[in-house]
PDB file of C-alpha atoms and ligand atoms in Angstrom:
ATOM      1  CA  UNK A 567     -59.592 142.955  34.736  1.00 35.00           C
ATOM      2  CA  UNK A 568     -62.085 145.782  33.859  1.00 35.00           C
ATOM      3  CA  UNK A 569     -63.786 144.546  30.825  1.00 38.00           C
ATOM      4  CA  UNK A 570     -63.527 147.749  29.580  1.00 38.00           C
ATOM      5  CA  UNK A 571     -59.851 147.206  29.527  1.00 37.00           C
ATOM      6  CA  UNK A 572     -60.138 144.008  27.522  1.00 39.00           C
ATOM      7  CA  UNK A 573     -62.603 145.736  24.950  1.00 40.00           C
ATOM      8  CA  UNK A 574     -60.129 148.503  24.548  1.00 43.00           C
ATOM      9  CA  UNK A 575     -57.183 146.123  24.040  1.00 50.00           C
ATOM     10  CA  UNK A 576     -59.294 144.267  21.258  1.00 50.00           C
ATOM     11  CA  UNK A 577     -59.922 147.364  19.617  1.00 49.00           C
ATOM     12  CA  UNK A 578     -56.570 148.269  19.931  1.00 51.00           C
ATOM     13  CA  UNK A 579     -55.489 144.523  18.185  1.00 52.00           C
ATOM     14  CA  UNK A 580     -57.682 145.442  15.060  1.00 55.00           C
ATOM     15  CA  UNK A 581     -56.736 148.819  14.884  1.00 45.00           C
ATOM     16  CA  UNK A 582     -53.147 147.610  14.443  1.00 49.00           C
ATOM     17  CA  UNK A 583     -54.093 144.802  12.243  1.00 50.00           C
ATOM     18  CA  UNK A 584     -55.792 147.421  10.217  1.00 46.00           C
ATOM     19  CA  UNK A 585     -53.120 149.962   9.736  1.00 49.00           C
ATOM     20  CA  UNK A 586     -50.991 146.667   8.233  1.00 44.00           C
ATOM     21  CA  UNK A 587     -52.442 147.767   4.845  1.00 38.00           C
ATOM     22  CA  UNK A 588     -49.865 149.860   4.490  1.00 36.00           C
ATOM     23  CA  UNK A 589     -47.057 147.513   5.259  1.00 40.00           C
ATOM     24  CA  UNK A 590     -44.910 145.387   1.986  1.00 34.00           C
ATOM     25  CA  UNK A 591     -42.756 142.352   2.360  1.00 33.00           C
ATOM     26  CA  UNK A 592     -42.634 138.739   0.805  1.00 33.00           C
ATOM     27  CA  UNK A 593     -42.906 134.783   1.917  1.00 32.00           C
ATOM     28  CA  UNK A 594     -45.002 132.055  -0.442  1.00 33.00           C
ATOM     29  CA  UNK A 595     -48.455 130.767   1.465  1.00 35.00           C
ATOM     30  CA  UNK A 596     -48.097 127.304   2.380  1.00 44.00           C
ATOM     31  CA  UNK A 597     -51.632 127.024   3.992  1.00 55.00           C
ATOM     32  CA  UNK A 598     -55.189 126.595   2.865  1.00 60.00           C
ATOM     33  CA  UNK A 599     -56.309 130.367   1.624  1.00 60.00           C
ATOM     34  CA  UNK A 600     -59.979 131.454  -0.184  1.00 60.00           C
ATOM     35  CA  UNK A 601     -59.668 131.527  -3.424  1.00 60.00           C
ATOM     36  CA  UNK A 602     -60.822 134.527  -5.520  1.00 62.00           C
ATOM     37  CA  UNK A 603     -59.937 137.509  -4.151  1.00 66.00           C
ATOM     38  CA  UNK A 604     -56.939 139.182  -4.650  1.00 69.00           C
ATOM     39  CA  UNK A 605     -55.843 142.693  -3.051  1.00 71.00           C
ATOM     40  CA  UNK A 606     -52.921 144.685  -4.609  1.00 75.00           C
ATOM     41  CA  UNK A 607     -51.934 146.242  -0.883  1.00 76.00           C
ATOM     42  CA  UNK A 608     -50.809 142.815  -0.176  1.00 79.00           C
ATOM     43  CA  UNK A 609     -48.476 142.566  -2.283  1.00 81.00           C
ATOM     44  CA  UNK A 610     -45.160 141.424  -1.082  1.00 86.00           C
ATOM     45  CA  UNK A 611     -46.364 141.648   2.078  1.00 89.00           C
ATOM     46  CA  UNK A 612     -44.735 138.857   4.719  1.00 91.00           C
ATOM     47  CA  UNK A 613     -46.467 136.569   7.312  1.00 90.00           C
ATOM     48  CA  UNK A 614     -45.562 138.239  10.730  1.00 90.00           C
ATOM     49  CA  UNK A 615     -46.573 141.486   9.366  1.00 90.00           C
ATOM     50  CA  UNK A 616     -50.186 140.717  10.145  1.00 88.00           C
ATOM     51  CA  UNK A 617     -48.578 138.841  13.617  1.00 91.00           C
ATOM     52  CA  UNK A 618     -49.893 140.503  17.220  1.00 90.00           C
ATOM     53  CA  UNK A 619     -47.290 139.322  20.122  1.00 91.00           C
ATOM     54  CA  UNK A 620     -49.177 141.235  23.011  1.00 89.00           C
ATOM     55  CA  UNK A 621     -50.948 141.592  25.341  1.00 89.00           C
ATOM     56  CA  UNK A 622     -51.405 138.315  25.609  1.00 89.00           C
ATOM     57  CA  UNK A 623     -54.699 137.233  26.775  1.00 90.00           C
ATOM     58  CA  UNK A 624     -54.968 136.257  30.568  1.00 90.00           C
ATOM     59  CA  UNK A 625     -55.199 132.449  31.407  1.00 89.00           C
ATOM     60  CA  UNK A 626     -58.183 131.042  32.552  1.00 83.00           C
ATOM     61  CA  UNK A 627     -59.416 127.731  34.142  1.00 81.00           C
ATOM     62  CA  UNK A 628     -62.407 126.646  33.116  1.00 77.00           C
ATOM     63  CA  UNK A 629     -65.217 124.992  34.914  1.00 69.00           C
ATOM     64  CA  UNK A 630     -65.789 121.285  34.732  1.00 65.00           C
ATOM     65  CA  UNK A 631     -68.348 121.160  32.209  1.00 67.00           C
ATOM     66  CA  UNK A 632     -70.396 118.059  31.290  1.00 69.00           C
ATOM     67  CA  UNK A 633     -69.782 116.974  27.472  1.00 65.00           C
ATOM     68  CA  UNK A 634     -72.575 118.323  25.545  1.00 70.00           C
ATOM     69  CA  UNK A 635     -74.958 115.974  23.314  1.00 81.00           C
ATOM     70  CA  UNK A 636     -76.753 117.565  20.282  1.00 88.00           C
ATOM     71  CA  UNK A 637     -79.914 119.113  21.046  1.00 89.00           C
ATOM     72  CA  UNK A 638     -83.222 118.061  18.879  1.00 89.00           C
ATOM     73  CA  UNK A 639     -83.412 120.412  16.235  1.00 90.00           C
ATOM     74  CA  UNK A 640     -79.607 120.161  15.356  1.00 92.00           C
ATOM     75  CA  UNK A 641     -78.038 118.566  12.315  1.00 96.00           C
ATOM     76  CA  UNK A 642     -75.258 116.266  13.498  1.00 96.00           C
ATOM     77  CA  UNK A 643     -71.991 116.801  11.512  1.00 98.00           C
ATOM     78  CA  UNK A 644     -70.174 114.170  13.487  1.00 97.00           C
ATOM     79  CA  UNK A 645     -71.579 111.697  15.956  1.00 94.00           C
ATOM     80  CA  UNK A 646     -68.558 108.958  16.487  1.00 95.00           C
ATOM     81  CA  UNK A 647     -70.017 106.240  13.631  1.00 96.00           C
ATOM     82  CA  UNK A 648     -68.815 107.988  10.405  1.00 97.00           C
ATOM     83  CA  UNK A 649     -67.779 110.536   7.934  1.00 98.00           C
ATOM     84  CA  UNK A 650     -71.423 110.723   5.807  1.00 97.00           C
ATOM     85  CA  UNK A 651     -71.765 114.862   6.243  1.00 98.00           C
ATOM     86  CA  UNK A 652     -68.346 114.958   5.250  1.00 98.00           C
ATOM     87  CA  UNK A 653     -65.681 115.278   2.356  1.00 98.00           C
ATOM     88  CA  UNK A 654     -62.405 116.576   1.239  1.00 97.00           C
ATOM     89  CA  UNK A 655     -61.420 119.225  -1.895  1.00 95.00           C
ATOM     90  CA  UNK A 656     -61.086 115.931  -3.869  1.00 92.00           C
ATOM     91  CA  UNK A 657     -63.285 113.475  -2.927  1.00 94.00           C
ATOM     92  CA  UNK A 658     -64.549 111.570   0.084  1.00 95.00           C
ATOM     93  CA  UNK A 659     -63.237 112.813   3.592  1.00 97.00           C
ATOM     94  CA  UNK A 660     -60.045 111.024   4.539  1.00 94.00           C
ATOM     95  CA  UNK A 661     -59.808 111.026   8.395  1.00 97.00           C
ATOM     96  CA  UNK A 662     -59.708 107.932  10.823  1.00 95.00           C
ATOM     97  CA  UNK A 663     -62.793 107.331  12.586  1.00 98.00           C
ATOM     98  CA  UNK A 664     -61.830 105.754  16.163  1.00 97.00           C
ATOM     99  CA  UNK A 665     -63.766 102.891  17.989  1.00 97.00           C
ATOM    100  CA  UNK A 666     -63.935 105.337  20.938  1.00 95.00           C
ATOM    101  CA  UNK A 667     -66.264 107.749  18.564  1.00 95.00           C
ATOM    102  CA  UNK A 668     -63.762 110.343  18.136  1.00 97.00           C
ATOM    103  CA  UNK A 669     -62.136 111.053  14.452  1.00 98.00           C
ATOM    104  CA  UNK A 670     -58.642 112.293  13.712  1.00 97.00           C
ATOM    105  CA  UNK A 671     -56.686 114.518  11.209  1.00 97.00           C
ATOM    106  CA  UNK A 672     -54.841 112.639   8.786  1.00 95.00           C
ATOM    107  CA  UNK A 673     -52.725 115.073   7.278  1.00 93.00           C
ATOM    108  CA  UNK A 674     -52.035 113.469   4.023  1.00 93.00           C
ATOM    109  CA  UNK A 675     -56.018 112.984   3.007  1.00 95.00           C
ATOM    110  CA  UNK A 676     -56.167 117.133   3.683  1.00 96.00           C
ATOM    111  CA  UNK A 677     -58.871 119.061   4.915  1.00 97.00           C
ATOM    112  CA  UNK A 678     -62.123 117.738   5.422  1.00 98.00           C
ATOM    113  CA  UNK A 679     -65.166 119.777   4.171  1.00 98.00           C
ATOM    114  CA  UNK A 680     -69.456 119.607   5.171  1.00 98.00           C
ATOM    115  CA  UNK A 681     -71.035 118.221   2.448  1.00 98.00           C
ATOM    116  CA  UNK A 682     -74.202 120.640   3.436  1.00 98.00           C
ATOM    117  CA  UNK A 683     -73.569 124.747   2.919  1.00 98.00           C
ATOM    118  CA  UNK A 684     -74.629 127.289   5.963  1.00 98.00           C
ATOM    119  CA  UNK A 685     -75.571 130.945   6.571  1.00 98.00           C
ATOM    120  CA  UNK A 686     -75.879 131.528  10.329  1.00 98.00           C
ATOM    121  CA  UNK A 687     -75.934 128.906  12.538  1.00 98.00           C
ATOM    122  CA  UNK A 688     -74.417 127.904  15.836  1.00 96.00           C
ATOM    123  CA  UNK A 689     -72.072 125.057  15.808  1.00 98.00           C
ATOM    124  CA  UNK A 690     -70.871 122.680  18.981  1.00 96.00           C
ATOM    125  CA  UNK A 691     -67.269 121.061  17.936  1.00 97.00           C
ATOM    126  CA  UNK A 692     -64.881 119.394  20.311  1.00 97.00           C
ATOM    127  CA  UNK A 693     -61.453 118.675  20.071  1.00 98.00           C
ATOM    128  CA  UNK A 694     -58.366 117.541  21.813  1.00 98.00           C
ATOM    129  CA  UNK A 695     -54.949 117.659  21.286  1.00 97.00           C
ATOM    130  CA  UNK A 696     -52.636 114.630  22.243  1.00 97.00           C
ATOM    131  CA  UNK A 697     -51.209 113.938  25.857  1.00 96.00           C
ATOM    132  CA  UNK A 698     -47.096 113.879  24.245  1.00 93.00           C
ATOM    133  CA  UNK A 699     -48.076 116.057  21.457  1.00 95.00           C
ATOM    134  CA  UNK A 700     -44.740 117.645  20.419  1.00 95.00           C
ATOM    135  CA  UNK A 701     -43.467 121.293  18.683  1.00 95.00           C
ATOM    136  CA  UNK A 702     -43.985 124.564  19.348  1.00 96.00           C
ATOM    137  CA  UNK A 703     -45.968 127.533  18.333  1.00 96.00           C
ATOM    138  CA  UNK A 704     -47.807 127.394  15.541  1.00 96.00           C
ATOM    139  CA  UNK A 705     -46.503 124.337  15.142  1.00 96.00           C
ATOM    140  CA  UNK A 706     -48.243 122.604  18.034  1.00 96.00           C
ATOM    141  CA  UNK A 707     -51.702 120.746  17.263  1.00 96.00           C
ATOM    142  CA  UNK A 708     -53.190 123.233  14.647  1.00 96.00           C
ATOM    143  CA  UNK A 709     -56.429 122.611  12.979  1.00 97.00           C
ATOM    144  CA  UNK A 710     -59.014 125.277  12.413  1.00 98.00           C
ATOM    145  CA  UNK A 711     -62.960 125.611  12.126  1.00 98.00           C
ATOM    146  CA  UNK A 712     -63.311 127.551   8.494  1.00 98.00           C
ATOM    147  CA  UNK A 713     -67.027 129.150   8.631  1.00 98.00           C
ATOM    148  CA  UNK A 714     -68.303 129.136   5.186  1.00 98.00           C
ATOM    149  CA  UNK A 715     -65.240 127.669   4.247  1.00 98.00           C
ATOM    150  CA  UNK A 716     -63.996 131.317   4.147  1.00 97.00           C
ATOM    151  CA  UNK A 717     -63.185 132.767   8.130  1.00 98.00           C
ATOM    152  CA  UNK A 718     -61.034 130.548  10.594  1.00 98.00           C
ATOM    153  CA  UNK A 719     -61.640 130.029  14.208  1.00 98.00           C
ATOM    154  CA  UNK A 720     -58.208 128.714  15.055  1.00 98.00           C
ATOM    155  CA  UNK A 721     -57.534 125.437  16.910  1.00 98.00           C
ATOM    156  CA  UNK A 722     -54.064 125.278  18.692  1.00 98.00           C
ATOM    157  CA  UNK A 723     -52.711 123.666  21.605  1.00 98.00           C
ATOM    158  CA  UNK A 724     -52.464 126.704  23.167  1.00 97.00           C
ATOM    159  CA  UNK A 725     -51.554 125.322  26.777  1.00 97.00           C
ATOM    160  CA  UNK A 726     -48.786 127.190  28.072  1.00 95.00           C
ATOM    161  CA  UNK A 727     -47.613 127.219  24.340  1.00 96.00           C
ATOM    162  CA  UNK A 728     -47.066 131.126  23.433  1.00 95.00           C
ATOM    163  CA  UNK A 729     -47.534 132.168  19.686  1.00 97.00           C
ATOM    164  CA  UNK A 730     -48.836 135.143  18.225  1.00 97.00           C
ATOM    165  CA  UNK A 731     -51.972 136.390  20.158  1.00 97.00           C
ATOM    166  CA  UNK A 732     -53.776 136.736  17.012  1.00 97.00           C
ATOM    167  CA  UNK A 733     -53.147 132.867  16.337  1.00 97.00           C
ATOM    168  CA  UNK A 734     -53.622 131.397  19.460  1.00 97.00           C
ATOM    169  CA  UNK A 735     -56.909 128.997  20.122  1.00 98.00           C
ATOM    170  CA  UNK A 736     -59.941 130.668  19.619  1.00 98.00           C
ATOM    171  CA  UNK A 737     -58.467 133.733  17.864  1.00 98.00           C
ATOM    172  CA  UNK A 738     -60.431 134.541  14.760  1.00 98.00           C
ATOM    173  CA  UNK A 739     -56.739 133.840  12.923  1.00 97.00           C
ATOM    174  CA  UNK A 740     -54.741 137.173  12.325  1.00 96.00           C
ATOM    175  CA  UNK A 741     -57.597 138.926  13.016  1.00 97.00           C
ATOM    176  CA  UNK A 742     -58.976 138.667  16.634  1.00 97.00           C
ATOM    177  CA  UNK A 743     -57.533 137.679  19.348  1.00 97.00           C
ATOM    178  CA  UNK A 744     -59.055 135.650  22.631  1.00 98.00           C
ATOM    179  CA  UNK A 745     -60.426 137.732  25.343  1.00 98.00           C
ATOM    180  CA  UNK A 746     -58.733 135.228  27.660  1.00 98.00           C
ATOM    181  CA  UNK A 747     -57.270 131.857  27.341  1.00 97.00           C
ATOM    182  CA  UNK A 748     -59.100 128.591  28.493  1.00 97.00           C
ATOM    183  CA  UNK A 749     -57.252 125.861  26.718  1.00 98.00           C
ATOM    184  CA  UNK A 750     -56.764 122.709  28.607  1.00 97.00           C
ATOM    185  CA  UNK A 751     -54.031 120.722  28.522  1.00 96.00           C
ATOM    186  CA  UNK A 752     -52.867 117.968  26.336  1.00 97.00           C
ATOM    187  CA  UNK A 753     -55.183 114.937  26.471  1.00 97.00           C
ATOM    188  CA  UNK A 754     -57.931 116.602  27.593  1.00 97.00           C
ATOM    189  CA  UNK A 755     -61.133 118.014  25.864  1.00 96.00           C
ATOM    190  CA  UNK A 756     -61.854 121.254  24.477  1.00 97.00           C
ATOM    191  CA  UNK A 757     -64.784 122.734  23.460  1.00 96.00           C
ATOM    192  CA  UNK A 758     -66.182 124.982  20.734  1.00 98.00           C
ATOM    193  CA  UNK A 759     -69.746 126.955  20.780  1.00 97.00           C
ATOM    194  CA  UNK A 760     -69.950 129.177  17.839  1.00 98.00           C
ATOM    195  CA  UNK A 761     -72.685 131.661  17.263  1.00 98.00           C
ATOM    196  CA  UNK A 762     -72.282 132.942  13.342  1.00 98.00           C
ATOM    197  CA  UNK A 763     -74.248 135.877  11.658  1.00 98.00           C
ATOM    198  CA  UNK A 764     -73.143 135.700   7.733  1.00 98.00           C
ATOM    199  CA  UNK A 765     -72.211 138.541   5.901  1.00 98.00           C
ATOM    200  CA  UNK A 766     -74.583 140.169   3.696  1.00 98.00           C
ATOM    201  CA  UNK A 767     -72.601 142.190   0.240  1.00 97.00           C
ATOM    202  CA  UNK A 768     -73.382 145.324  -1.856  1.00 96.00           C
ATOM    203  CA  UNK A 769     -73.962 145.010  -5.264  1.00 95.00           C
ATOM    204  CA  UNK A 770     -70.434 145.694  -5.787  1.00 94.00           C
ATOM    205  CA  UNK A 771     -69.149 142.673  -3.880  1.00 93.00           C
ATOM    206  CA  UNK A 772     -68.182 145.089  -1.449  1.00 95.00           C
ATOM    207  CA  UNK A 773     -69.655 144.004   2.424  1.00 96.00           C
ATOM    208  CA  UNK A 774     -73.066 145.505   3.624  1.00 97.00           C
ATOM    209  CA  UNK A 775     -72.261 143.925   6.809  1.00 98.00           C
ATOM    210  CA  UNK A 776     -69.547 142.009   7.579  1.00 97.00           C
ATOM    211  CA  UNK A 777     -70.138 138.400   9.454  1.00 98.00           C
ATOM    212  CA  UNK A 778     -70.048 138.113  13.187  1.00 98.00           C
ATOM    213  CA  UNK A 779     -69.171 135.715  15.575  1.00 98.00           C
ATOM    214  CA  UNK A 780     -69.507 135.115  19.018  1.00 98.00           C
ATOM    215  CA  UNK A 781     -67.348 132.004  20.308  1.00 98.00           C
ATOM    216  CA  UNK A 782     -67.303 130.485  23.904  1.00 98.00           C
ATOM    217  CA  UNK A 783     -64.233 128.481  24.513  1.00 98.00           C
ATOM    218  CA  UNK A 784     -64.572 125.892  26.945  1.00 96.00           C
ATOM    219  CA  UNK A 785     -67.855 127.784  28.329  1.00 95.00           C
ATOM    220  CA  UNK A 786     -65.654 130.370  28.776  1.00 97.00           C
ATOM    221  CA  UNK A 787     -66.867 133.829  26.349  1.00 98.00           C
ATOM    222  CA  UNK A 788     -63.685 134.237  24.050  1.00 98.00           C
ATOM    223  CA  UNK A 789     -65.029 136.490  21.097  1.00 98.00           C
ATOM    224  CA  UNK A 790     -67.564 138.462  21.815  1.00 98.00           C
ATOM    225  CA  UNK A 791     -69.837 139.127  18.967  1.00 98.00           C
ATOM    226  CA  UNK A 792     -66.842 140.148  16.775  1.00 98.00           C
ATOM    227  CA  UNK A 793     -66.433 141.754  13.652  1.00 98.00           C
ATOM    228  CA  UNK A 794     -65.027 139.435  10.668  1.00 98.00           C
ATOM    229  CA  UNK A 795     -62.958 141.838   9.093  1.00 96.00           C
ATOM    230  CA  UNK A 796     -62.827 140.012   5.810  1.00 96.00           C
ATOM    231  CA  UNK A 797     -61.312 136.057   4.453  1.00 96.00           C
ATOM    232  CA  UNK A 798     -58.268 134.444   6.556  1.00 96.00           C
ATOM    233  CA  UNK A 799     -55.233 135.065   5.266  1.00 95.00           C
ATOM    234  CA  UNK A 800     -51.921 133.786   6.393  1.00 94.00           C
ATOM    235  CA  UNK A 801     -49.497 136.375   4.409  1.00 94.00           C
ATOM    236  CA  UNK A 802     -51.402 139.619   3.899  1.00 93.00           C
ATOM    237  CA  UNK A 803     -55.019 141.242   4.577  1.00 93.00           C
ATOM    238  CA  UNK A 804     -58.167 139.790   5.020  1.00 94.00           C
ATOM    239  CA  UNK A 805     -59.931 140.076   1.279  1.00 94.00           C
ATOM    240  CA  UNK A 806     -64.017 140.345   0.690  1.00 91.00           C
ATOM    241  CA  UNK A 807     -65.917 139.100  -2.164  1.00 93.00           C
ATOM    242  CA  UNK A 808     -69.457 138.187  -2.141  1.00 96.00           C
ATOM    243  CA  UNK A 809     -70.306 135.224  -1.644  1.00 97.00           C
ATOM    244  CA  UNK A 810     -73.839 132.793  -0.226  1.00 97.00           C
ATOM    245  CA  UNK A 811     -73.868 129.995   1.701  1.00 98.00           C
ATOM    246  CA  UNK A 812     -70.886 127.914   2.292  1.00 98.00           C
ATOM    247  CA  UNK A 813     -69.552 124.703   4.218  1.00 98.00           C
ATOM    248  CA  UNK A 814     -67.696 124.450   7.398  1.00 98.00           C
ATOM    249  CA  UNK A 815     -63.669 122.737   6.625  1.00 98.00           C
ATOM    250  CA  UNK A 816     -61.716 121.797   9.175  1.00 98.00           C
ATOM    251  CA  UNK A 817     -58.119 121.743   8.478  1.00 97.00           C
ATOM    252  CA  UNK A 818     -55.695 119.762   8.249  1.00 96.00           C
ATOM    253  CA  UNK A 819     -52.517 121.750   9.217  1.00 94.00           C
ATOM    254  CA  UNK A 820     -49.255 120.874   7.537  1.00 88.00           C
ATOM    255  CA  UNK A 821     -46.832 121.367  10.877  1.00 90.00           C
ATOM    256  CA  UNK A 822     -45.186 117.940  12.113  1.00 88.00           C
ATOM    257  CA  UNK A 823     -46.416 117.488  15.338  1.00 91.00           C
ATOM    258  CA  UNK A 824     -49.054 114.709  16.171  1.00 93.00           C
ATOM    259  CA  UNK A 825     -52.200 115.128  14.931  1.00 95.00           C
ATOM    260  CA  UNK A 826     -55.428 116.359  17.180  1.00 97.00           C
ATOM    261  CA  UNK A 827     -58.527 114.486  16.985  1.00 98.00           C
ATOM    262  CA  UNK A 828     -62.704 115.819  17.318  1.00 98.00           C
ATOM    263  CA  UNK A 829     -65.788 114.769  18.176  1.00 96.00           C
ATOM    264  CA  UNK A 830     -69.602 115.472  19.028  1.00 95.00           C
ATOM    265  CA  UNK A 831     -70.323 118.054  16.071  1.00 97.00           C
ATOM    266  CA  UNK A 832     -73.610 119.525  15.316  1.00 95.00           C
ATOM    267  CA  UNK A 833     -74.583 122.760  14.069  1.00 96.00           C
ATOM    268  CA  UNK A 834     -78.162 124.011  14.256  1.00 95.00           C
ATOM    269  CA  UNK A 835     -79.192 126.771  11.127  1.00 97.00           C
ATOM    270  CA  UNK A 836     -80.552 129.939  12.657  1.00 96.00           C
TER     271      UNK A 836
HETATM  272 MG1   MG B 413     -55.129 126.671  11.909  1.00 72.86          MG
END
């Protein structure tokens, strides 16, 4: 496809999302949201209202690529032996560490959150959702990479599992969608790169510039140094408030179906 295509069809995406501001409904949140902000165009507003069904993405098969080990100058987040960089909103970090040096979600210990804050940084995070994972949708191994515990890369099993474009794996969720689609199939490993630029604010709390990220999925380029457009938000508009340095979360979704596990995280400061 002519890449000009696909940069048209992102812009298109955002434009749409954008003109949402005008839109009113109402449906409670029942997911992790930044706290702080509140914007009175939201309002009543309903979850699929900020919900992109096409074009979907094209599917792509990515190339066999050799699991990556931290580099030298990185700080490792995760390396299979424990949770030490990590913990949750209410204490220590609740997930299972495996003997195979992977960790997994436990849903009822809740998100888990770095102990250490970040500005921009790159960040290597794998993940895999299980072989007879079951459900649909959103509802279908979601977790999520929060950067600065404020902006979500979403993680889906997005394997011949059609959602909202805007909330598949990789999307920057309800925001951006994928350039293309990489996901591998249950059971097997999938792989995060994340290059982050943080946001810098006016006086007024109002962004100077907004945070970018650039995010290869599986080696594959997915976002292509986007533009945040402001906080995740699963009913309503992304919100802005200033705000420094912050941790990454990774969440733990509240959908039924069996929960994904990670491993081999490190993020380097830039
Ligand atoms: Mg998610």
């Amino acid at each position: 496809m002519c890449p000009d295509i696909i940069i048209c069809n992102t812009m298109k995406r955002q434009l749409i999302l954008l003109s949402c501001f005008c839109m009113a409904g109402a449906v409670m949140a029942q997911q992790y949201q930044p706290q702080g902000y509140s914007d009175s165009r939201t309002k009543g507003m309903a979850p699929e209202m900020t919900e992109l069904y096409a074009p979907q993405p094209p599917k792509v098969t990515p190339g066999d690529i050799q699991r990556n080990t931290a580099p030298s100058d990185a700080i490792v987040l995760f390396d299979g032996k424990n949770l030490d960089a990590w913990r949750s909103d209410r204490g220590d970090a609740g997930w299972k560490v495996n003997p195979d040096g992977t960790m997994t979600v436990n849903k009822r210990a809740g998100d888990i959150i770095t102990r250490e804050s970040f500005g921009d940084f790159q960040l290597h995070i794998e993940w895999m959702v299980p072989k007879d994972i079951h459900g649909s949708g959103q509802g279908r191994g979601n977790s999520g990479v929060y950067l600065q515990d404020k902006y979500e890369v979403q993680v889906l099993d997005s394997y011949e599992n059609e959602t909202y474009v805007n909330g598949q794996a990789a999307s920057i969720y309800k925001q951006s969608a994928p350039l293309v689609n990489p996901c591998r199939k249950p059971g097997e490993w999938n792989v995060y790169d994340i290059i982050y630029t943080a946001p810098t604010f006016k006086a007024d709390g109002t962004y100077r510039t907004r945070p970018v990220v650039t995010v290869l999925f599986n080696g594959v380029l997915v976002q292509n140094a986007t533009t945040i457009i402001g906080t995740t938000e699963y009913i309503g508009l992304p919100q802005f408030g200033a705000h420094g340095d912050g941790p990454i979360r990774l969440q733990s979704h509240g959908d039924r179906s069996e929960p994904i596990s990670y491993r081999n995280i490190w993020i380097r400061k830039l």
